[in-house]
Structures are given as structure tokens and as C-alpha cells.
Coordinates of C-alpha atoms and ligand atoms in Angstrom, one line a residue:
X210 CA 1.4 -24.5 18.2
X211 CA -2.2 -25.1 17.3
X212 CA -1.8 -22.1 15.5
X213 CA 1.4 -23.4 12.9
X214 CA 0.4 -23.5 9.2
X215 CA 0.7 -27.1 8.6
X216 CA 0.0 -26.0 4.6
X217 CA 3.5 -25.1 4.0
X218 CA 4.8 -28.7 5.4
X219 CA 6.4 -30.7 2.9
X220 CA 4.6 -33.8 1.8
X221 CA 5.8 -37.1 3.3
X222 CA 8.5 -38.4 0.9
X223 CA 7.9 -41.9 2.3
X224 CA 4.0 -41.9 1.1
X225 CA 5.5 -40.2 -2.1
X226 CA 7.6 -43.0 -3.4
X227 CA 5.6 -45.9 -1.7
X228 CA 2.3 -45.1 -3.8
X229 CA 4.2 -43.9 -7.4
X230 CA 5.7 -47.5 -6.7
X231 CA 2.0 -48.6 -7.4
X232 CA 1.5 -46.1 -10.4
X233 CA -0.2 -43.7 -7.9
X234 CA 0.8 -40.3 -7.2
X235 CA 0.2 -38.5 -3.8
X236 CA -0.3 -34.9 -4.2
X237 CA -1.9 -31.8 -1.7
X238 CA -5.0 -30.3 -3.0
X239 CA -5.4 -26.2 -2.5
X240 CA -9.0 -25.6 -1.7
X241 CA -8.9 -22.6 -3.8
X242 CA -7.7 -24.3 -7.0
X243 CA -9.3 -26.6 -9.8
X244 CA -8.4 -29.5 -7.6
X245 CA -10.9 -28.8 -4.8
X246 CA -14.4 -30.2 -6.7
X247 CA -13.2 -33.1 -7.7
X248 CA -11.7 -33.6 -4.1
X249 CA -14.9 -32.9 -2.6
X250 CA -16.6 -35.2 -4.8
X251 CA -14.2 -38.3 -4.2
X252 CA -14.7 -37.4 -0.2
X253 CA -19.0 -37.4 -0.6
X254 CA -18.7 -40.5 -2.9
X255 CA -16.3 -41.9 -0.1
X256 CA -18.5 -41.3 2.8
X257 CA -21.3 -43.0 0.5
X258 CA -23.0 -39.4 0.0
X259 CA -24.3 -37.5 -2.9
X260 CA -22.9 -35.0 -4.9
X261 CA -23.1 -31.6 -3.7
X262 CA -24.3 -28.3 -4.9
X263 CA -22.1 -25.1 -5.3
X264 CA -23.2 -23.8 -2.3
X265 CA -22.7 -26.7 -0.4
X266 CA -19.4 -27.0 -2.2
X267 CA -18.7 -23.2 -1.7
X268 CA -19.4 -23.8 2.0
X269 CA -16.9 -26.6 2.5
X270 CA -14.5 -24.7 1.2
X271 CA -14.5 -22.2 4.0
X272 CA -13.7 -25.1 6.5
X273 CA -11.3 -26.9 4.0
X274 CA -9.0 -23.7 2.9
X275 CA -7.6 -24.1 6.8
X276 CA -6.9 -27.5 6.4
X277 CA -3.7 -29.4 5.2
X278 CA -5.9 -31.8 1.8
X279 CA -3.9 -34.9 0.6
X280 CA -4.7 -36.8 -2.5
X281 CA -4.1 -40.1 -4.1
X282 CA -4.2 -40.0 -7.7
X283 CA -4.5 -42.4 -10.2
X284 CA -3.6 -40.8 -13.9
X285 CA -5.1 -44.3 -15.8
X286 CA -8.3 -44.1 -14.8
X287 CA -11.3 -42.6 -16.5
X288 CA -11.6 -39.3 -14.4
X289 CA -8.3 -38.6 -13.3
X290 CA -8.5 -35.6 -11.5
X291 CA -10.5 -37.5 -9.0
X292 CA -8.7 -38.5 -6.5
X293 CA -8.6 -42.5 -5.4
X294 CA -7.7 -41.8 -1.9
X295 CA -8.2 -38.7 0.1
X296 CA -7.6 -37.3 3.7
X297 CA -7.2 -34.0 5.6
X298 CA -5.7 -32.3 8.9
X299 CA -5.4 -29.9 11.2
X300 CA -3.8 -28.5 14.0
X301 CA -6.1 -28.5 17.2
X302 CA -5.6 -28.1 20.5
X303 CA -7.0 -31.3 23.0
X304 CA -8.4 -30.6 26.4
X305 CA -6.3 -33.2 28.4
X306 CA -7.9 -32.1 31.9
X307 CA -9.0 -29.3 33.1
X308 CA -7.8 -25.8 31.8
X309 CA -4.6 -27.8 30.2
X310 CA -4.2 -28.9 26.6
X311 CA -2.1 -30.5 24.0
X312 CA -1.5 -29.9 20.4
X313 CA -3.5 -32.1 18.4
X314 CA -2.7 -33.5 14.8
X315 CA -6.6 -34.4 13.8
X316 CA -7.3 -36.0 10.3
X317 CA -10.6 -36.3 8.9
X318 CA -12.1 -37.1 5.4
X319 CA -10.1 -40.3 5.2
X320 CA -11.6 -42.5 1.9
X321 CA -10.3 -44.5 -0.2
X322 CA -12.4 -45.4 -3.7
X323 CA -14.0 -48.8 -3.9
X324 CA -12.5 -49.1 -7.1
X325 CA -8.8 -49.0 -5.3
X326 CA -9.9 -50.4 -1.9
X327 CA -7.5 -52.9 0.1
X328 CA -4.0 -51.8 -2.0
X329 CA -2.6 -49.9 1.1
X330 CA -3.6 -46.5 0.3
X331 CA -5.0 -45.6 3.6
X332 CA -1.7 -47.6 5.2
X333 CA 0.1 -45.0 2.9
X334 CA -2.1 -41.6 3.8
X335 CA -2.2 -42.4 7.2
X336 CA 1.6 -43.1 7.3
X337 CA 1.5 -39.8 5.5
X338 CA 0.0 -37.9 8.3
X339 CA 2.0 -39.7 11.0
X340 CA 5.2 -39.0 10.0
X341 CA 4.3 -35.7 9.4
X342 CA 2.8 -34.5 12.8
X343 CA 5.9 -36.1 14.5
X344 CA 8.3 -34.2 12.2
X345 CA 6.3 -31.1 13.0
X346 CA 6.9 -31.9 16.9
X347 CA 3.2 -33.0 17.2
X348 CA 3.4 -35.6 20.6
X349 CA -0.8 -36.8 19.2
X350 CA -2.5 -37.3 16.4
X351 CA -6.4 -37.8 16.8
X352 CA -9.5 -39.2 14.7
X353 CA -12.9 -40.2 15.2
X354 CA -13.6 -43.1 13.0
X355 CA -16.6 -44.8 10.8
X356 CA -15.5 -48.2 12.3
X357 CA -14.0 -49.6 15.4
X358 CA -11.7 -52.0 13.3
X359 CA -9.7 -49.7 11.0
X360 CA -7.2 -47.4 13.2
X361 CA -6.0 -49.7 15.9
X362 CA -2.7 -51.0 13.3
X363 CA -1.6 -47.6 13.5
X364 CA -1.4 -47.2 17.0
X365 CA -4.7 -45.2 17.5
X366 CA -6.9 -46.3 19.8
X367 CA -10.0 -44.8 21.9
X368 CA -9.3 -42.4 24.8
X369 CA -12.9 -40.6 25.4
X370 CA -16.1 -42.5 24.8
X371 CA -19.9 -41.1 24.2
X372 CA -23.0 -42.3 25.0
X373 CA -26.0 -42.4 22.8
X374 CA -29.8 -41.3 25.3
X375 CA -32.9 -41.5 24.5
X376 CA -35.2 -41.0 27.2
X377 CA -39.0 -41.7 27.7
X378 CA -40.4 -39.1 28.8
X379 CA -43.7 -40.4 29.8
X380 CA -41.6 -42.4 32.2
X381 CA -39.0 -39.7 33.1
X382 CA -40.6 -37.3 35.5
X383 CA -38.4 -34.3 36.8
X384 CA -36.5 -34.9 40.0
X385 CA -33.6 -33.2 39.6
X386 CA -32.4 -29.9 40.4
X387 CA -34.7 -26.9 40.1
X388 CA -32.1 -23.9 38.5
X389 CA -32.0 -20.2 39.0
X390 CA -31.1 -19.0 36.0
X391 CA -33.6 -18.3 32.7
X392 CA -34.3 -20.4 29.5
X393 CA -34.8 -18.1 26.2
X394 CA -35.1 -18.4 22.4
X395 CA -32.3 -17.8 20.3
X396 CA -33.5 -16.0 17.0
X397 CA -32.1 -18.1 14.0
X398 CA -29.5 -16.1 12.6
X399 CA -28.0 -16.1 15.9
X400 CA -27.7 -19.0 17.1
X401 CA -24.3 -20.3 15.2
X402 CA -22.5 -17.3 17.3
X403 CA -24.4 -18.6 20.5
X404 CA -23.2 -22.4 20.4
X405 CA -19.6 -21.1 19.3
X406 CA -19.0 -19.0 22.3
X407 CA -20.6 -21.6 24.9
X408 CA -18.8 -24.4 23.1
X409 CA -15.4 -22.7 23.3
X410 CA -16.0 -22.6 27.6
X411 CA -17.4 -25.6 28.0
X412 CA -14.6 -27.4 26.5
X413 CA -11.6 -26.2 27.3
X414 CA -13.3 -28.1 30.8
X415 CA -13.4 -30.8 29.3
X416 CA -10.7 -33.5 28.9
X417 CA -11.1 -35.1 25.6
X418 CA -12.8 -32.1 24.1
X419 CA -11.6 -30.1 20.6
X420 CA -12.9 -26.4 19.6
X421 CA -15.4 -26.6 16.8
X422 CA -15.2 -24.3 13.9
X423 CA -17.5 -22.6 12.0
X424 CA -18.7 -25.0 9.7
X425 CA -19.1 -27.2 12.1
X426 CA -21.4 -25.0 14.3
X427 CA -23.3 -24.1 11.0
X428 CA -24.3 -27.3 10.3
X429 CA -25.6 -28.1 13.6
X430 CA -27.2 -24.7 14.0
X431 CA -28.8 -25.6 10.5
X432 CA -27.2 -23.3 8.7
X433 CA -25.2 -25.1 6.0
X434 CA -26.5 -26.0 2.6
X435 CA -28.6 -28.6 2.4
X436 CA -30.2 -29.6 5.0
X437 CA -33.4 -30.8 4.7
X438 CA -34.4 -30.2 8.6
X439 CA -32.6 -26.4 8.7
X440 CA -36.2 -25.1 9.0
X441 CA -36.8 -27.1 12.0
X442 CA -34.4 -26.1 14.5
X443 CA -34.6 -24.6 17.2
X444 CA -32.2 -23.7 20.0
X445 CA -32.7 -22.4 23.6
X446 CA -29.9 -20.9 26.4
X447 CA -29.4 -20.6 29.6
X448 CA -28.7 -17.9 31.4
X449 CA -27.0 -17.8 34.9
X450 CA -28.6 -15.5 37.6
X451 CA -25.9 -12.2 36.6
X452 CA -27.2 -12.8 33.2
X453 CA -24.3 -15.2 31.8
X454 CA -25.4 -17.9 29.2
X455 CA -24.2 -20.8 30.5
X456 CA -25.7 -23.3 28.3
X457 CA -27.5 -24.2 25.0
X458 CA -29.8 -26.3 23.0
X459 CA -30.2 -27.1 19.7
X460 CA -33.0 -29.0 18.3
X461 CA -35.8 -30.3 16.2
X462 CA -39.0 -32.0 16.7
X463 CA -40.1 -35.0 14.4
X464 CA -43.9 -35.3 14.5
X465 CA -45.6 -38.9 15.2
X466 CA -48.9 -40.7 14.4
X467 CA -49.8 -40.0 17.9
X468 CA -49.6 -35.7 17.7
X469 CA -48.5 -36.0 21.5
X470 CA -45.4 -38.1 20.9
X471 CA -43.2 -35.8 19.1
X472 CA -39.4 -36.7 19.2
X473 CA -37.0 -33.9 20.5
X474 CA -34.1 -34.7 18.6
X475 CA -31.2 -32.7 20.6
X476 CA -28.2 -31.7 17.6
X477 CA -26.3 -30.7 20.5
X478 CA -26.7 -29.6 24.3
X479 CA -23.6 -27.8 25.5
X480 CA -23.5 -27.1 29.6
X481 CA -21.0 -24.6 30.8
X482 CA -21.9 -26.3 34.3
X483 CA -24.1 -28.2 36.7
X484 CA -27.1 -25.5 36.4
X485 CA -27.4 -24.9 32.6
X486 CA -27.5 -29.2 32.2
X487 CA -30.3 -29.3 34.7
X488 CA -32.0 -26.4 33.3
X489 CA -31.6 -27.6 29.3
X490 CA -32.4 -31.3 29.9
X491 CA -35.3 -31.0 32.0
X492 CA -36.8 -28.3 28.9
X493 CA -36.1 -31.1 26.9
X494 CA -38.2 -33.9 29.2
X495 CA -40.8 -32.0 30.1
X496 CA -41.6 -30.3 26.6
X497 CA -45.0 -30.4 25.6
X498 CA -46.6 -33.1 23.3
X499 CA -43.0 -34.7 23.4
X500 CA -42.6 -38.7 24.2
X501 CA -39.0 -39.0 23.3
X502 CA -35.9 -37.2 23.8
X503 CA -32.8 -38.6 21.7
X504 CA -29.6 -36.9 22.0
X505 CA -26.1 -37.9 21.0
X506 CA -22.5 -37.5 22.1
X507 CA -23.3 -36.9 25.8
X508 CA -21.0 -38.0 28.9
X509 CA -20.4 -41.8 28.7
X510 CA -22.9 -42.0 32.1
X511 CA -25.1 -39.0 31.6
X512 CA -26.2 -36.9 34.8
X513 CA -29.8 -36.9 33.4
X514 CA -29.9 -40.6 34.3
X515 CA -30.2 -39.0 38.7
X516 CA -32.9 -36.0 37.3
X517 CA -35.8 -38.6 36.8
X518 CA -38.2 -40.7 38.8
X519 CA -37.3 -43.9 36.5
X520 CA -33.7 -43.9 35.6
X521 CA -34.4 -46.9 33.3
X522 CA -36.8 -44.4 31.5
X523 CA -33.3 -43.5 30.2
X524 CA -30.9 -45.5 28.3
X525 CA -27.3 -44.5 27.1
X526 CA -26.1 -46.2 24.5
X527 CA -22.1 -46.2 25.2
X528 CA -19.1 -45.9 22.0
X529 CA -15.8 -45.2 21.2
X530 CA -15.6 -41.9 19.8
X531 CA -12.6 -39.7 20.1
X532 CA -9.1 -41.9 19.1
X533 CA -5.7 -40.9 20.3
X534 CA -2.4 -41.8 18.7
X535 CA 0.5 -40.9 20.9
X536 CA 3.5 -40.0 18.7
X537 CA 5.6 -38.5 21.9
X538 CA 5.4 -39.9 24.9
X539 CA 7.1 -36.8 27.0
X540 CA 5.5 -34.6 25.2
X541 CA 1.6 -36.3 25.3
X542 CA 1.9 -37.6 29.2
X543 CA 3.3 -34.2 30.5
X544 CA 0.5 -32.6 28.5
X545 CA -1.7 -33.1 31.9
X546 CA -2.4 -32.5 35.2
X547 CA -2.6 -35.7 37.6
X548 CA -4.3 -36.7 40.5
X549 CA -1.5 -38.8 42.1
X550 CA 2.1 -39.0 42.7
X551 CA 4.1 -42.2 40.1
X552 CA 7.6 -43.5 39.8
X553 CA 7.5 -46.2 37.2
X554 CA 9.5 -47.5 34.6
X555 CA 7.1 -48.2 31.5
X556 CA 7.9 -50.2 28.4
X557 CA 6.1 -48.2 25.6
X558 CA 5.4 -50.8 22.3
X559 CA 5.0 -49.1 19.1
X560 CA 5.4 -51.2 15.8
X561 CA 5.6 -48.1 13.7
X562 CA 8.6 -46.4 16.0
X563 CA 7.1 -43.0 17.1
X564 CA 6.8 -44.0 20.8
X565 CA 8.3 -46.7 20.8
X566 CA 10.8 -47.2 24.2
X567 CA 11.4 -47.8 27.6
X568 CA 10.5 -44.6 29.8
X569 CA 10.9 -43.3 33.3
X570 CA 7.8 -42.1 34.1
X571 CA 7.8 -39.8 37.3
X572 CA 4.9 -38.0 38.4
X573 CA 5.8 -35.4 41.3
X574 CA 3.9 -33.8 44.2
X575 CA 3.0 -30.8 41.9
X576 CA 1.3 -33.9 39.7
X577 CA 3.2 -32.9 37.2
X578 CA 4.8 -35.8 34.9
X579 CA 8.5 -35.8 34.0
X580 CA 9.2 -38.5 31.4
X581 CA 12.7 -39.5 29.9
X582 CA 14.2 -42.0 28.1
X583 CA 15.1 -45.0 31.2
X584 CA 18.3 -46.5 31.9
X585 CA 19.3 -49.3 29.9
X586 CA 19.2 -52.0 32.9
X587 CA 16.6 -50.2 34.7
X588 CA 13.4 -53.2 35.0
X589 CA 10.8 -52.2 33.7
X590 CA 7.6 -52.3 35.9
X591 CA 4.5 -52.4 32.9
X592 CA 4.8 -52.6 29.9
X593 CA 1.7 -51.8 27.4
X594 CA 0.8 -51.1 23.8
X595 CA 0.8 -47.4 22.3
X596 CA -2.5 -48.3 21.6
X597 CA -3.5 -48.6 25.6
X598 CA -1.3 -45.1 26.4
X599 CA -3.2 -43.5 24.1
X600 CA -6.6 -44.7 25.9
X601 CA -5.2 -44.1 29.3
X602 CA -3.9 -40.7 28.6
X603 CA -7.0 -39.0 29.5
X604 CA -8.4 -41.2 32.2
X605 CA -11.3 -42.7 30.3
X606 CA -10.2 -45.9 31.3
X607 CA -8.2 -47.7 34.3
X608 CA -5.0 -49.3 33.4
X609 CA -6.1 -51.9 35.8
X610 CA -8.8 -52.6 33.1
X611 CA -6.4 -53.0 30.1
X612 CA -4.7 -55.0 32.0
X613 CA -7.4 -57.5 32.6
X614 CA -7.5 -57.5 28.5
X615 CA -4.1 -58.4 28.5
X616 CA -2.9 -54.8 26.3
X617 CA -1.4 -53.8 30.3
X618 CA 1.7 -56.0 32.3
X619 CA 3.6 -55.7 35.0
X620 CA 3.5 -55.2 38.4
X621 CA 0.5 -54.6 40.0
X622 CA 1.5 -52.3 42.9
X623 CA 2.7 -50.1 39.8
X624 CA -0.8 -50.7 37.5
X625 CA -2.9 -49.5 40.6
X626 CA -0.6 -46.7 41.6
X627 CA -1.1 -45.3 37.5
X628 CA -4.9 -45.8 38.1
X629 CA -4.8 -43.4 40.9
X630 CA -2.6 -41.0 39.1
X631 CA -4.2 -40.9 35.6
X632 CA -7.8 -40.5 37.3
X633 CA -9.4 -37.7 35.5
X634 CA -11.2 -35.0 37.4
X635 CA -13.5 -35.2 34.8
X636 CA -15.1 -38.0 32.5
X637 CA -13.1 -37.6 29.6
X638 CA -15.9 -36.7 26.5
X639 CA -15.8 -35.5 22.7
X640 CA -18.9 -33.3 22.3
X641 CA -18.5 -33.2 18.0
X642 CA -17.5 -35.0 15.1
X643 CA -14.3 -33.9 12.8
Ligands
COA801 C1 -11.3 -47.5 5.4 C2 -10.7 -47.2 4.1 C3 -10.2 -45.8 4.1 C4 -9.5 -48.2 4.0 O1 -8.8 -47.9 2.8 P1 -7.9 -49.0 2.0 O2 -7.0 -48.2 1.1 O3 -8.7 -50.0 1.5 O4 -7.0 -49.6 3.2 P2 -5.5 -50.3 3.0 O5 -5.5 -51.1 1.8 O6 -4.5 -49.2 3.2 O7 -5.6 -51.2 4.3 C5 -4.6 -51.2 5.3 C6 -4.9 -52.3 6.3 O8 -6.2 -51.9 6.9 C7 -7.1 -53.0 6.7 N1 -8.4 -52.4 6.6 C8 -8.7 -51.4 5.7 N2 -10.0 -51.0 5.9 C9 -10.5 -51.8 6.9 C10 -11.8 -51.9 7.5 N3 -12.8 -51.1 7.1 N4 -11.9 -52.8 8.5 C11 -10.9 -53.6 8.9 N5 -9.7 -53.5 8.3 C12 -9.5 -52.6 7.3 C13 -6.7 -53.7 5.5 O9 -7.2 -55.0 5.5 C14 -5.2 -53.7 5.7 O10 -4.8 -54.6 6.7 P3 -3.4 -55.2 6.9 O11 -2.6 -54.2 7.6 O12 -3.6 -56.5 7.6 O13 -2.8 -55.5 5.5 C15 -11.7 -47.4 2.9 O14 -12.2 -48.7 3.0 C16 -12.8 -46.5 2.9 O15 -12.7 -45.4 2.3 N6 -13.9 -46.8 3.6 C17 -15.1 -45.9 3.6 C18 -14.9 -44.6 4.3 C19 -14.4 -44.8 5.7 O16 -15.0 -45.5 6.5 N7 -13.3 -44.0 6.0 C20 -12.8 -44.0 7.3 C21 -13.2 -42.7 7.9 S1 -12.8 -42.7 9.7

């Protein structure tokens, strides 16, 4: 379904008349009409940016003609065609373990103006894009989000986290794996198709993970309009011993007072396996005149933290980053493969309906989960928030942990038997933003 149109879906007539309530009106956006600058400028001003140039403008606009662009009008103010609130989505597909995925309704470019902030336009987008997905059969919406405190009163709530390294490198000698394979240049014009075709095996991999797209890969490949370090990057693969590039690097150097203590900032390190991390990481240590490495979105407890002589010469800064909203339980739990067998009844909480229930939960010796709606007297054994399913979907964390925070009940033969079956064969992780 990743693939459905979600521009011909109607707009959400609850949205509709809540906001012309207000004097507001709600209203999609074509990319390719009039409508498009002005949305583009309410989105910069929203994200506290500048205005942007026609080619920057002209290169949104090849990533925003696919997506589904929602407005929130205001016809009495002094530049009406600018919208007050704005937001858009997607279909996706999530990685929920390995090799097996779910279709994902993502939203980005959420903002509101600060001239019309705290009036329940967000509650009314959001609400927007909610009812939507589910209508469209969507069983999870997904976000990653400016701030923690925004999401959670619509039922999202974090399933993968990131970490944040910077290592020492002065500190850091190599002790990790020595690799086969062979490290190489990328020219420039080549390296957006490079990180686009290593990206799209490493994460279908990788539970929590989303394709990218190629506006996305341009940026980080410094290839968009307007940025001010494109003429610094650099990128680097990997190649396997038969020749296959398993992994790349992309990066730039920021020079220092002291010339040998450049920084290596990574954009983005993609490993299509244990080798090609190894291989890229330890390039990035052990590069000349270099006395920090800082790289961002990596696995919540990186591997390079084993490859050095002084693991506290590298620190991970952990976060929240990719935010689940389940919208169908069935549909989102049997969405993945499991590492243990479950019978539980589970009391699903959800305020704004979607999921809301009381579920028999069955995982079987295939680890497969069969979910259907439980008998009415059947007692239920936990009972949680749709927040907490949504951050135990993927595995990130135990529910044994939510339940210690209260968001988990029940019985605790059945908490610890859904820790063993949600454990993930892999750390969940979010490589990008959207
Ligand atoms: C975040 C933002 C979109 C909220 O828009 P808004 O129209 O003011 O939000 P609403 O009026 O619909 O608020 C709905 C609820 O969320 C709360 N809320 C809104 N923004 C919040 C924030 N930043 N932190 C905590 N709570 C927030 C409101 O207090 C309200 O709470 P209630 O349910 O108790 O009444 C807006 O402040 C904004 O554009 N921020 C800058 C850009 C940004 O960070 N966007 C998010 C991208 S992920």
C-alpha cells in the first residue's frame, strides 16, 4: 500500500468544520500550483528558517509534489495566502524486524504560526491526518518530532531511539576488527546514487528504519541549494571482498585553531553489515590531523564504543527519535516477526478511539501474532496505553520497563512473557529525519 496515492483522499470533514468554526479554513495545497510558495514560506518561517531561494524552492518541490500538503488558512489576516498552520504526509513503508514491514502514514512539516499558536490548530491537523490514515486502512502513523512534549496527547509515542557520538580520537585507538574489503572515493556527482542504493539495503534490516528519498539523500550528499558546507563533503564506500559496496560515508571536516584537530563531522554512515561499520568508522578515527569524530543518528549503543582502546573516549548521547502511533492494533502487531510464543489478553487505552479495545493477543510457534477483538468476560491480563504499544511494537523497549513507569499493568507472568516475545533481533534505529 506504500505505493496508494494518498493525493486523491478526501480531506478530513472533521478538521473541515472544527477550524471554519474558528473562521479558519483547512484546504490541500498542490505543489505545482500558486499555493506552493507561500506554503513553503509559512513551513521555513515555522521551523524558524529563512526564506528560500527559487532553487531551493524549485527543489522542495520535487520532494513535496509526492506528498499529500494541508493548510490552515486564515482569510483576515494581512497575507492570506499564507497559511497559519501547515503539515504533510506520506505513505512509507516501516521496517518492523528484519525483511518485514508495515505501511507507514509519516507527517512532517507540522507548524503552526506564532501569530495563531495554542488555538488547537495542530489538535485539528493532526486529527486531520489521523483519521485519515485509519480511513485509508493505515494500522501506523509516524513522526519525528522538534520536542519530546508535543505528540504524546495523540497517542504517539517513541518506538526507536538514536544516539548522538562523538569520539576523541586522540583517546580512541583502533582495536576493533581489521576488514577485508576496500575503502574508495566517491566522485561528487555520484555520491547521492551511492547512499540511495546502500541506504535502501541497509534498512529494510533494520527495524525502525524508513526509505529515504531523493531530496533527502541530496541534502546530505550536499547537493541541495543552499548549503553553505556542499563544497566540503566528502564521502567514502566500502566494498566487500567480490566487489559489493557495503557501506558509506559522508562527511565534512571543520578546521580548528590547532590545524591537527580537525572535526570529522559524519552527515551519515550507512553499514550494510558488520565489515563496512568497522571499515568506515575506524577511517573516520584514525583520519589524519582529525581530534574529533561527531556523528549523529547511530544505534542507541553504538558498536564503535568495543573498536577502541578507551571506550569512554566515546560518548553517545541517547534520544527519542522515530514516534509510532498505532491506529490498528491487528494490523500494526501482526506487522512483525517475534522471538517468542504469547497468549494474552491486552487492554489497549486510546482516548482518541483508533485502538482503542480489549484484544486477544496470540503469538504462535511460527511467531506469528494473531490479534482479535477478546471476549467480553475474558480478564484481561495487561493493560497499557496506545502510547506504550506503540513504543513496544518494535522492541526498543521492555514492557517490563513501562511497566516500572506505571504506562504497563497486569500480571507479571504475562509482562515478562511479551518481553521475550517482542525482543527485537535487532536494536530498533531511525537512520534520517522526515
Ligand atoms: C508545535 C505546534 C505545531 C503546536 O501548534 P498549536 O496550534 O499551537 O497547538 P494546539 O493549539 O493545537 O495545541 C494542542 C495541545 O498541544 C499543546 N501543545 C502545543 N504545542 C506544544 C508544545 N510545543 N509543547 C507542549 N505542549 C504543546 C497545547 O498546549 C494543547 O494542549 P491541550 O491538549 O492540553 O489543550 C506549534 O507550536 C509550532 O509550530 N511550533 C514550532 C514548529 C514545531 O516545533 N513543529 C513540530 C514539528 S515536529
Amino acid at each position: 500500500m506504500a505505493s496508494l496515492d494518498t493525493l486523491t483522499l478526501p480531506l478530513d470533514q472533521t478538521s473541515s468544520a472544527d477550524l471554519a468554526a474558528v473562521g479558519l479554513e483547512y484546504r490541500r495545497i498542490d505543489a505545482d500550483g500558486e499555493g506552493f510558495r507561500p506554503f513553503q514560506r509559512a513551513v521555513a518561517r515555522g521551523f524558524l528558517g529563512g526564506e528560500s531561494t527559487d532553487d531551493e524552492a524549485a527543489h522542495a518541490r520535487k520532494t513535496l509534489r509526492t506528498r499529500r500538503l494541508t493548510g490552515v488558512f486564515d482569510a483576515a489576516g494581512s497575507e492570506p495566502e499564507v497559511p497559519v498552520g501547515t503539515i504533510d504526509s506520506w505513505a512509507s513503508t516501516l521496517t518492523t524486524s528484519p525483511g518485514r514491514t508495515a505501511d507507514l502514514w509519516s507527517i512532517s512539516a507540522v507548524t503552526v504560526a506564532p501569530t495563531h499558536r495554542r488555538r488547537g490548530i495542530a489538535r485539528a491537523m493532526i486529527g486531520g491526518e489521523l483519521r485519515t490514515a485509519a480511513d485509508a486502512g493505515f494500522a501506523l502513523a509516524g513522526l519525528t518530532v522538534t520536542e519530546a512534549t508535543i505528540y504524546g496527547r495523540w497517542g504517539f509515542s517513541p518506538a526507536a531511539w538514536a544516539s548522538d557520538v562523538v569520539v576523541d580520537t586522540r583517546r580512541a585507538r583502533w582495536t576493533g576488527p581489521a576488514t577485508p574489503g576496500r575503502l574508495d572515493f566517491v566522485p561528487r556527482d555520484a555520491v547521492v546514487a551511492h547512499v540511495r542504493a546502500i541506504h535502501e539495503r541497509v534498512r529494510v534490516s533494520r527495524p525502525g528504519a524508513v526509505p529515504g528519498w531523493d531530496g533527502r539523500w541530496r541534502a546530505i550528499a550536499g547537493a541541495a541549494p543552499g548549503d553553505k558546507e556542499a563544497e566540503k563533503v566528502r564521502a567514502v564506500v566500502y566494498r566487500d571482498v567480490d566487489g559489493v559496496e557495503r557501506g558509506i560515508l559522508i562527511y565534512t571536516l571543520d578546521e580548528n585553531d590547532d590545524y591537527s584537530s580537525h572535526v570529522l563531522n559524519v552527515r551519515s554512515l550507512f553499514a550494510d553489515g558488520d565489515d563496512a561499520y568497522a571499515a568506515l568508522w575506524r577511517f573516520a578515527i584514525e583520519h589524519d590531523l582529525v581530534g574529533t569524530v561527531k556523528a549523529w543518528l547511530q544505534a542507541p549503543v553504538p558498536p564503535v564504543q568495543w573498536m577502541v582502546s578507551d571506550r569512554r573516549a566515546v560518548t553517545a548521547t541517547l534520544t527519542d527519535h522515530h514516534w509510532l502511533r498505532v491506529l490498528d492494533v491487528a494490523g500494526a502487531l501482526s506487522s512483525r516477526a517475534y522471538a517468542a510464543p504469547l497468549d494474552a489478553i491486552v487492554r489497549v487505552d486510546d482516548p482518541l478511539g483508533f485502538a482503542d479495545g480489549t484484544w486477544a493477543v496470540r503469538i504462535d510457534e511460527a511467531r506469528e501474532a494473531v490479534v482479535s477483538p477478546a471476549d467480553a468476560d475474558a480478564p484481561v491480563d495487561v493493560q497499557l496505553t496506545v502510547g506504550a504499544l506503540g513504543s513496544l511494537l518494535l522492541g526498543g523497549v521492555r514492557a517490563s520497563e513501562l511497566a516500572a513507569a506505571g504506562l504497563v499493568r497486569g500480571d507479571a507472568g504475562a509482562i515478562a512473557a511479551i518481553d521475550a516475545a517482542f525482543a527485537p533481533a535487532m536494536t530498533p534505529l531511525l537512520d534520517i529525519w522526515y
